[in-house]
mmCIF file of N, CA, C and O in Angstrom:
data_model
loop_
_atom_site.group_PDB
_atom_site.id
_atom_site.type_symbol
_atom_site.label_atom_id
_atom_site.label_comp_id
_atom_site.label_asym_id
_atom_site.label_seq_id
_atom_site.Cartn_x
_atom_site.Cartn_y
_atom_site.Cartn_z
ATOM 1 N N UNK A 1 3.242 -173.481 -52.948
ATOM 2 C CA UNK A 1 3.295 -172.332 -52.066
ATOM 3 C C UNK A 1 2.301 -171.298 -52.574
ATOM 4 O O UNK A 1 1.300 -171.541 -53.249
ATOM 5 N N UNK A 2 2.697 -170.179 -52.176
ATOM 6 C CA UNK A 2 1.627 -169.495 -52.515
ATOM 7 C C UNK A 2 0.729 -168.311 -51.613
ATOM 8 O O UNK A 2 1.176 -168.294 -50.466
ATOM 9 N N UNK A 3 -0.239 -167.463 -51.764
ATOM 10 C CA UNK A 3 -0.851 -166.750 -50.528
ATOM 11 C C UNK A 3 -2.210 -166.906 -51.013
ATOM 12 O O UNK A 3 -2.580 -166.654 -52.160
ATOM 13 N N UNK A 4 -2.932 -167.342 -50.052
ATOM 14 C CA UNK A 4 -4.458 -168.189 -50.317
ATOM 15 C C UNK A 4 -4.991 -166.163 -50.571
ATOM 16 O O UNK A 4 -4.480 -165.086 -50.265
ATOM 17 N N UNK A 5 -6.535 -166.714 -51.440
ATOM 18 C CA UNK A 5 -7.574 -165.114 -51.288
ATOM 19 C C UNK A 5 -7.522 -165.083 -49.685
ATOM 20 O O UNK A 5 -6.915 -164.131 -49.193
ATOM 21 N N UNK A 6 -7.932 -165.757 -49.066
ATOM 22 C CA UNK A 6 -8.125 -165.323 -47.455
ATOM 23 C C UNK A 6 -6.897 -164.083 -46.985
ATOM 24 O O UNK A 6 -6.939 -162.856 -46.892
ATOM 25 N N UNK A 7 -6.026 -164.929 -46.799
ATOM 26 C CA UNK A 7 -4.606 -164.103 -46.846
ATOM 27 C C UNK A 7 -4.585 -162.982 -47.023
ATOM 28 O O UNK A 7 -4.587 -162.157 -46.109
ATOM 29 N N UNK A 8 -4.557 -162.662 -48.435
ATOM 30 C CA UNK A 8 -4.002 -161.690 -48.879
ATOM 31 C C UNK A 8 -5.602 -160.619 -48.980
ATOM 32 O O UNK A 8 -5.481 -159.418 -49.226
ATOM 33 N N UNK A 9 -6.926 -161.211 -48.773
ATOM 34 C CA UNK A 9 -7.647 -160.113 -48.657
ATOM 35 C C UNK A 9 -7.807 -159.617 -47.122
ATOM 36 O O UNK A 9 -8.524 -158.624 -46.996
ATOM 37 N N UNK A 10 -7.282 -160.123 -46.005
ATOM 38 C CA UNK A 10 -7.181 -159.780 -44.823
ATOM 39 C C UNK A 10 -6.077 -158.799 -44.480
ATOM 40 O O UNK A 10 -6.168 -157.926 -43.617
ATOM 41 N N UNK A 11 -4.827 -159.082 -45.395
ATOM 42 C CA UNK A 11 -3.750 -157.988 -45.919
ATOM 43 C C UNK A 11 -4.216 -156.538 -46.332
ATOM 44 O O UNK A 11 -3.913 -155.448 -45.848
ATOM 45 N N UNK A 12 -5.029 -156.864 -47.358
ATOM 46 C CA UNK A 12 -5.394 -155.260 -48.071
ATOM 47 C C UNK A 12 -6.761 -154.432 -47.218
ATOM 48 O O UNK A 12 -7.164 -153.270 -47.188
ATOM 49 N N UNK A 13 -7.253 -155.923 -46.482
ATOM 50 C CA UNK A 13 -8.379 -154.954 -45.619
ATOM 51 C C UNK A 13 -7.884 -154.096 -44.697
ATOM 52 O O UNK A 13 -8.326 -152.948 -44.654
ATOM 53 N N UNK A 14 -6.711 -154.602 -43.664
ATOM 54 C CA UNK A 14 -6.393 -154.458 -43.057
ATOM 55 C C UNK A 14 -5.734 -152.670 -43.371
ATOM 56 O O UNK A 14 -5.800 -151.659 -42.671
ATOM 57 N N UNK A 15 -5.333 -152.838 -44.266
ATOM 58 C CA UNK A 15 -4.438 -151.613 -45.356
ATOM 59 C C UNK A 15 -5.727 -150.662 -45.684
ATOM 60 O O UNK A 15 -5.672 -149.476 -45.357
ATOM 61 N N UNK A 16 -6.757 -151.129 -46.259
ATOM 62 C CA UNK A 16 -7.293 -150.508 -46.734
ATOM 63 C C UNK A 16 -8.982 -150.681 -46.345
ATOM 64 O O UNK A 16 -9.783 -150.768 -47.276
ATOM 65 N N UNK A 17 -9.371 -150.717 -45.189
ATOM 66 C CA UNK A 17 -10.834 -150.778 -44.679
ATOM 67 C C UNK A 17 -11.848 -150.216 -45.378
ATOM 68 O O UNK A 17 -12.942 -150.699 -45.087
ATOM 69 N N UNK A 18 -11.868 -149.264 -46.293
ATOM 70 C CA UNK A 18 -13.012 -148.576 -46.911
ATOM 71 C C UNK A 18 -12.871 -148.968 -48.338
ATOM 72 O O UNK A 18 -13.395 -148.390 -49.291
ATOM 73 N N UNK A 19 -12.056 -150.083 -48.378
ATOM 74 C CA UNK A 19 -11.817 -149.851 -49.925
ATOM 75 C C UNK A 19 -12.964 -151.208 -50.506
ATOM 76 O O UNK A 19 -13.448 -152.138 -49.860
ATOM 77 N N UNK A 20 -13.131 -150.815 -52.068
ATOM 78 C CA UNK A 20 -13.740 -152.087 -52.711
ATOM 79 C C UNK A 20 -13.056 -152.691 -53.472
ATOM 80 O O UNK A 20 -12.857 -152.219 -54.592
ATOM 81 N N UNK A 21 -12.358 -154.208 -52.998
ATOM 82 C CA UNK A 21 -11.475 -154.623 -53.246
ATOM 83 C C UNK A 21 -12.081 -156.116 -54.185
ATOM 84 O O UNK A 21 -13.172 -156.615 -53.912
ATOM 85 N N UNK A 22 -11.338 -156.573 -55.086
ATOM 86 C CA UNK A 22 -11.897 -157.954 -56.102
ATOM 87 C C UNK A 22 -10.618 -157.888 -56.301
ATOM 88 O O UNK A 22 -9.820 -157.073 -56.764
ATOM 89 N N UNK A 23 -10.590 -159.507 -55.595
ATOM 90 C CA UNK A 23 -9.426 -160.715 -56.454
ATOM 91 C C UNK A 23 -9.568 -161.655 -57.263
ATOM 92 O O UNK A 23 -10.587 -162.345 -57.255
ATOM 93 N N UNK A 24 -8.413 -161.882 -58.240
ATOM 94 C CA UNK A 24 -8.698 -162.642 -59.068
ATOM 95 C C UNK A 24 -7.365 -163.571 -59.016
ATOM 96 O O UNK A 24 -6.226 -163.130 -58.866
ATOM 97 N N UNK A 25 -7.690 -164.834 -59.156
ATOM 98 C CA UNK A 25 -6.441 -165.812 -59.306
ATOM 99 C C UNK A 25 -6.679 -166.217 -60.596
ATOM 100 O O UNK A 25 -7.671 -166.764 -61.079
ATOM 101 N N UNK A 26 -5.362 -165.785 -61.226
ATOM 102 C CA UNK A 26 -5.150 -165.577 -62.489
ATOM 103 C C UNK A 26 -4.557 -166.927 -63.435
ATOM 104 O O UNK A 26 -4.466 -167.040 -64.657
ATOM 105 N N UNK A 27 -4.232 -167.801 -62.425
ATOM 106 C CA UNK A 27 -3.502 -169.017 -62.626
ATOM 107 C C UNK A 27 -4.051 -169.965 -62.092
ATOM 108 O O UNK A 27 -3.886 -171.140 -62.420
ATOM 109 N N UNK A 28 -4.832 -169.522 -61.123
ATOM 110 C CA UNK A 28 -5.636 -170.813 -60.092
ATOM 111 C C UNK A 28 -4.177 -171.894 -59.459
ATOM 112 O O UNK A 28 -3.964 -173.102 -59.558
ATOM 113 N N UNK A 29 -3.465 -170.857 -58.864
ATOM 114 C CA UNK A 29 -2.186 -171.339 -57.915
ATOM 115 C C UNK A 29 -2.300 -170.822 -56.635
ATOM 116 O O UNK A 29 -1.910 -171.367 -55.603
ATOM 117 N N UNK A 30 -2.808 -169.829 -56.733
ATOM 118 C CA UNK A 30 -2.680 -168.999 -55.486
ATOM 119 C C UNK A 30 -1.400 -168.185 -55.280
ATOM 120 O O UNK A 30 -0.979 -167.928 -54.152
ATOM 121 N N UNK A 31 -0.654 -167.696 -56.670
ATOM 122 C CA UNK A 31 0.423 -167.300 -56.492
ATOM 123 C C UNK A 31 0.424 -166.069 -57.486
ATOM 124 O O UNK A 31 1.001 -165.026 -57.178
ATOM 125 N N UNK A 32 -0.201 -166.215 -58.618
ATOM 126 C CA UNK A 32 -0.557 -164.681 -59.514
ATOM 127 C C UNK A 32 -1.951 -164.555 -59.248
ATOM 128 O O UNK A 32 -2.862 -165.367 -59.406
ATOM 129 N N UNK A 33 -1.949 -163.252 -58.764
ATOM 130 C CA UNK A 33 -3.361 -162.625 -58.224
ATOM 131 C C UNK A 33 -3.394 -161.369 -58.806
ATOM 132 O O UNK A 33 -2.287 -161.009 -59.205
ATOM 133 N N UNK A 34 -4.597 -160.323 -59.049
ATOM 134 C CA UNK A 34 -4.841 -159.718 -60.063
ATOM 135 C C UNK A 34 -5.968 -158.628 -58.793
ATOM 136 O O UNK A 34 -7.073 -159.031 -58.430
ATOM 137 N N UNK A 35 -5.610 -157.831 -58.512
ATOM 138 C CA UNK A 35 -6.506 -157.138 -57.360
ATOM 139 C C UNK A 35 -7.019 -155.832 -57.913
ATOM 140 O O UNK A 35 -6.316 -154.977 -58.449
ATOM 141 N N UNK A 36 -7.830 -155.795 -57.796
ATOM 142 C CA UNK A 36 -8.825 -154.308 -57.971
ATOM 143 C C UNK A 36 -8.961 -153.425 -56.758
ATOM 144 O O UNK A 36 -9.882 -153.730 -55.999
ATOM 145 N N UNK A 37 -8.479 -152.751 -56.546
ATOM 146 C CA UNK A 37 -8.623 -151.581 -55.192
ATOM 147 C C UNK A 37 -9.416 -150.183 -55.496
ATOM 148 O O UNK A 37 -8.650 -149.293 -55.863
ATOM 149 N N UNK A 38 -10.634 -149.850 -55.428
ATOM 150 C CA UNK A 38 -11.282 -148.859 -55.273
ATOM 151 C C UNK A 38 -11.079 -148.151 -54.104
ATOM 152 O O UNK A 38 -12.086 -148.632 -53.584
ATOM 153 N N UNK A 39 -10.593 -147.331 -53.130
ATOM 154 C CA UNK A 39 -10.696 -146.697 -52.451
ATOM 155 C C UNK A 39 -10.347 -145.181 -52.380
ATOM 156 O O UNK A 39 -9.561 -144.607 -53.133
ATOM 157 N N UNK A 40 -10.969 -144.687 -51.477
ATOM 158 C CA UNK A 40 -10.730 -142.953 -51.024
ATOM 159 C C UNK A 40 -9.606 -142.873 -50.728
ATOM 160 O O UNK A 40 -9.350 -141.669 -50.706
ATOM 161 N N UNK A 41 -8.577 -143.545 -50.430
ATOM 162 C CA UNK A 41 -6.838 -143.390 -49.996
ATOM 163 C C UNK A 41 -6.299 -143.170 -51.555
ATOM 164 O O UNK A 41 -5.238 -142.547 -51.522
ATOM 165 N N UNK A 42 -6.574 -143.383 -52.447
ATOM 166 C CA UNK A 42 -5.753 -143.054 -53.489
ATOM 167 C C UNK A 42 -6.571 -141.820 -53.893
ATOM 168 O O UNK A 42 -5.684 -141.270 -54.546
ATOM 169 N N UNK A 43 -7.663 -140.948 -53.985
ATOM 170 C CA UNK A 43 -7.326 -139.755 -53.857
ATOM 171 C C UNK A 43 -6.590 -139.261 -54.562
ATOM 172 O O UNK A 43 -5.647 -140.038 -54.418
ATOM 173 N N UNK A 44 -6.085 -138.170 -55.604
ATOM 174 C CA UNK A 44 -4.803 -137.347 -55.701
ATOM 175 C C UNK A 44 -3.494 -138.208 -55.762
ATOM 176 O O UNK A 44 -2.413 -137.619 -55.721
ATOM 177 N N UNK A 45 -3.535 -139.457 -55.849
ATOM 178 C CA UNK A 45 -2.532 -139.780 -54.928
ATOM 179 C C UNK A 45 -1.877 -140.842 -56.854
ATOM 180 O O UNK A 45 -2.441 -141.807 -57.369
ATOM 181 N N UNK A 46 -0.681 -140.152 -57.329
ATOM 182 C CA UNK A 46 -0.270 -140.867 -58.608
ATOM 183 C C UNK A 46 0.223 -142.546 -58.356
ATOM 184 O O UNK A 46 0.868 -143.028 -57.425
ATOM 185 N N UNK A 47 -0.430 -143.272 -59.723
ATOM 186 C CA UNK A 47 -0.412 -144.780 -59.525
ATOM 187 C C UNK A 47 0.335 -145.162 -59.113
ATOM 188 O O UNK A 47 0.056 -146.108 -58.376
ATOM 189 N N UNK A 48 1.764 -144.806 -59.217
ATOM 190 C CA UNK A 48 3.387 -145.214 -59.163
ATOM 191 C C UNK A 48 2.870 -145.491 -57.313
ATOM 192 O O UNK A 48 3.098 -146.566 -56.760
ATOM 193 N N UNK A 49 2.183 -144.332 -56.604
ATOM 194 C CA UNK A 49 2.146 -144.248 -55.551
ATOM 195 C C UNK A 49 1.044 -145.259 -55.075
ATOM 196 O O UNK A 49 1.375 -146.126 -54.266
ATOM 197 N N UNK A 50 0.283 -145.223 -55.344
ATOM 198 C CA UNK A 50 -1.346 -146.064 -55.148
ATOM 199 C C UNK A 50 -0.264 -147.652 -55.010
ATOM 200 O O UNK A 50 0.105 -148.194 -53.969
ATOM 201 N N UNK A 51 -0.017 -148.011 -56.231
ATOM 202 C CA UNK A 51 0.566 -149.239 -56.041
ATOM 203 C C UNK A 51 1.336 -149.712 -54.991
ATOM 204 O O UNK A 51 1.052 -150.753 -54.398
ATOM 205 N N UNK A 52 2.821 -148.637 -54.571
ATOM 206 C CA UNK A 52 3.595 -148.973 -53.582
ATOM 207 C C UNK A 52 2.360 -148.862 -51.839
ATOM 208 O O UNK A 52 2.712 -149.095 -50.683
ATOM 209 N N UNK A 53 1.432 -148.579 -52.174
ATOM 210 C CA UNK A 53 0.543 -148.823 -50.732
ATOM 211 C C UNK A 53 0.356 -149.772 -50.306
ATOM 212 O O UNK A 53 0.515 -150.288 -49.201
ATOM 213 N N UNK A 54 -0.166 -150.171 -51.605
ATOM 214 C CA UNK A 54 -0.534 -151.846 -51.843
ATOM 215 C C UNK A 54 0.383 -152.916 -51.272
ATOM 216 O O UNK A 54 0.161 -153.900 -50.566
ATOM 217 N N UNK A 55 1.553 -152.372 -51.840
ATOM 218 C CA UNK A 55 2.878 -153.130 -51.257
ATOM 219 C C UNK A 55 3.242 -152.577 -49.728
ATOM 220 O O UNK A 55 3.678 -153.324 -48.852
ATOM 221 N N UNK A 56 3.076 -151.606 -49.601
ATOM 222 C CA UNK A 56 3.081 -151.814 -47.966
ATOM 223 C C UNK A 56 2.168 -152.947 -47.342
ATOM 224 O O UNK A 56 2.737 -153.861 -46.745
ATOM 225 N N UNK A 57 1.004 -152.945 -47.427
ATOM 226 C CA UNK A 57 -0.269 -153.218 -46.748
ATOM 227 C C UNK A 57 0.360 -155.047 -47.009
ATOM 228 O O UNK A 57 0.286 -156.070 -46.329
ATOM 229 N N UNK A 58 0.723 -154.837 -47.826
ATOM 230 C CA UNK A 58 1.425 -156.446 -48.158
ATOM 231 C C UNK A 58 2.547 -156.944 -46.676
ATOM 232 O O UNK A 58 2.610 -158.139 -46.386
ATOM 233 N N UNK A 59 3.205 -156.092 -46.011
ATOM 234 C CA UNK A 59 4.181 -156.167 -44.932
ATOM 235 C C UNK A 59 5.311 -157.417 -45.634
ATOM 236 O O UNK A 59 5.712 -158.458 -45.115
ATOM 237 N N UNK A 60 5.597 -156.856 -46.939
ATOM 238 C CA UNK A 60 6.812 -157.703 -47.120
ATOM 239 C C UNK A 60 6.705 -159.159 -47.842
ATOM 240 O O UNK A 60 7.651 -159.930 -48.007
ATOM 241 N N UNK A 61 5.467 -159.355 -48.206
ATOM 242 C CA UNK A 61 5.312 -160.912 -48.757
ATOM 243 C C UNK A 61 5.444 -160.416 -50.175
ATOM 244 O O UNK A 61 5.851 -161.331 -50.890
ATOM 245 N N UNK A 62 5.215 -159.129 -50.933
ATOM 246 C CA UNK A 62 5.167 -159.042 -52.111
ATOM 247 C C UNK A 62 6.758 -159.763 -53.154
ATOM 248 O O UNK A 62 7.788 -159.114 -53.333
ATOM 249 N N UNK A 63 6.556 -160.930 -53.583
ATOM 250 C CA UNK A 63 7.995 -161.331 -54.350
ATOM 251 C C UNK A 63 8.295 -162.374 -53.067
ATOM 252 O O UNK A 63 9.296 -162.847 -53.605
ATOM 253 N N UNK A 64 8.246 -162.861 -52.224
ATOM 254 C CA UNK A 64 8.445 -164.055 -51.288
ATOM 255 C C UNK A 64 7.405 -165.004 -51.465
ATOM 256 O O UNK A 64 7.526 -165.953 -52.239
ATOM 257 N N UNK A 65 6.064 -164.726 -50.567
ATOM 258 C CA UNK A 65 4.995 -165.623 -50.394
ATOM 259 C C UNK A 65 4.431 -165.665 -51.692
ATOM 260 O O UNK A 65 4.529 -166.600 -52.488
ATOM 261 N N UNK A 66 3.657 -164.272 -51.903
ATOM 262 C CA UNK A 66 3.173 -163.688 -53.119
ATOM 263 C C UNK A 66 4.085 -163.275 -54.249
ATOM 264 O O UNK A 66 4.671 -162.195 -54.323
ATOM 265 N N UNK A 67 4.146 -164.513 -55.340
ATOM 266 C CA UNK A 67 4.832 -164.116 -56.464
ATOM 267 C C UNK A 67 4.634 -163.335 -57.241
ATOM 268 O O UNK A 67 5.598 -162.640 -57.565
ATOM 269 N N UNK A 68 3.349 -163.091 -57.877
ATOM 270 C CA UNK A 68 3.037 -162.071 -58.901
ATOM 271 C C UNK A 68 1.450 -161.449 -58.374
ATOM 272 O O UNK A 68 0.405 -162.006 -58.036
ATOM 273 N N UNK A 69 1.733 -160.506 -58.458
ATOM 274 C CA UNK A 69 0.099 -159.598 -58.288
ATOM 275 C C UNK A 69 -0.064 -158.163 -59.007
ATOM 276 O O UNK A 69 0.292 -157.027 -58.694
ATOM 277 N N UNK A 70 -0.702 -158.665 -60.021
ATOM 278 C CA UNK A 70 -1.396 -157.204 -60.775
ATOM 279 C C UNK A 70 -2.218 -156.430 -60.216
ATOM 280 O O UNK A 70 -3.307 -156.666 -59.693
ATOM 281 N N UNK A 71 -1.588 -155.391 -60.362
ATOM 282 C CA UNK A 71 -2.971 -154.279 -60.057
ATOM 283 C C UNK A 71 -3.523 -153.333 -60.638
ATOM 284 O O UNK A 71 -2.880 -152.637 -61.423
ATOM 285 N N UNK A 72 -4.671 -153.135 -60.408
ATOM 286 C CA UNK A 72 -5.744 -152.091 -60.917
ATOM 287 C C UNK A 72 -6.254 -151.403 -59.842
ATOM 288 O O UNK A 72 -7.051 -151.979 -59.101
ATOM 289 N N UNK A 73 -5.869 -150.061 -59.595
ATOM 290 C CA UNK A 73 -5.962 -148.910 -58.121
ATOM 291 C C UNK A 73 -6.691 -147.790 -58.709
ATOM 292 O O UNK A 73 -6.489 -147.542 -59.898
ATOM 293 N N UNK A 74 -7.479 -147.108 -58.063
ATOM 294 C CA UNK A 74 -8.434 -145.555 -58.271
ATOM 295 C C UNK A 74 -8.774 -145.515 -57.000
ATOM 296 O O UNK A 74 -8.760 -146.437 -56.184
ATOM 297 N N UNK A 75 -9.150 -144.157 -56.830
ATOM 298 C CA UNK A 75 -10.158 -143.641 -55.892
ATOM 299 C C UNK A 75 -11.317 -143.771 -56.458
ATOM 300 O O UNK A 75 -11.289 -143.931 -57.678
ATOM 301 N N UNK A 76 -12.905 -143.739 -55.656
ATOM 302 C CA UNK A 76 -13.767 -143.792 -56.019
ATOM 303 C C UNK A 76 -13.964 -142.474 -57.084
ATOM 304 O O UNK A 76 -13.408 -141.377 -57.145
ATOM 305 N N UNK A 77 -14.930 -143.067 -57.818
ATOM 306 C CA UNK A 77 -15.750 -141.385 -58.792
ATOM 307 C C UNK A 77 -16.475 -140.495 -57.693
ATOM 308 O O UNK A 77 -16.884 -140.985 -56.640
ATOM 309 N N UNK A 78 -16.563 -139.580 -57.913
ATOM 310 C CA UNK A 78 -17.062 -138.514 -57.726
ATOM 311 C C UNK A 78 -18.675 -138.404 -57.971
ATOM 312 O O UNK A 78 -19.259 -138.404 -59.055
ATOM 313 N N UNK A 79 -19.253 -138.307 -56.603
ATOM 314 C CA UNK A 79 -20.644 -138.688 -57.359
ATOM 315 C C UNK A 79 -21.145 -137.123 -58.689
ATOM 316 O O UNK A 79 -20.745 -135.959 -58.710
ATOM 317 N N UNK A 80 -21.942 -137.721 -59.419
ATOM 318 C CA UNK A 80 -22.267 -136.085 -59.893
ATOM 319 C C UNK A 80 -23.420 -135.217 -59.708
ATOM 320 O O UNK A 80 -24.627 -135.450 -59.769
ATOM 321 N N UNK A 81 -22.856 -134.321 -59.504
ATOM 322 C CA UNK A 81 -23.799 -132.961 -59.389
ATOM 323 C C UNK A 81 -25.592 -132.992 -59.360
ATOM 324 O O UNK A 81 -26.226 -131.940 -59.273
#
């Protein structure tokens, strides 16, 4: 079983359109995945929170389809001055 990259990056696009997103299958199962989310929606916005987005944008497969998925969430940098 499992949630293929297709899947689950059509999930977070869908969630997250501007974002720069990298998956990693961590097991080569298709079941621990390891996601990088760069986007402007996390903003201000504390990890505890950034993460549960993630799990929205998921609509419920997080712990069913998708067994394990790490994450790594920011807003972009700030360009400088």
């Amino acid at each position: 079983m499992g949630m293929s990259e297709d899947t689950l990056m059509k999930f977070l696009r869908e969630g997250f359109p501007d974002a720069e997103i990298r998956l990693t299958d961590l097991a080569g199962d298709n079941n621990h995945w390891q996601a990088e989310i760069v986007s402007a929606k996390f903003a201000g916005v504390p990890r505890v929170r950034q993460h549960q987005m993630v799990y929205d944008a998921l609509q419920g497969h997080m712990g069913g389809v998708l067994h394990a998925l790490a994450l790594k969430t920011r807003a972009p940098q700030a360009p400088p001055d």
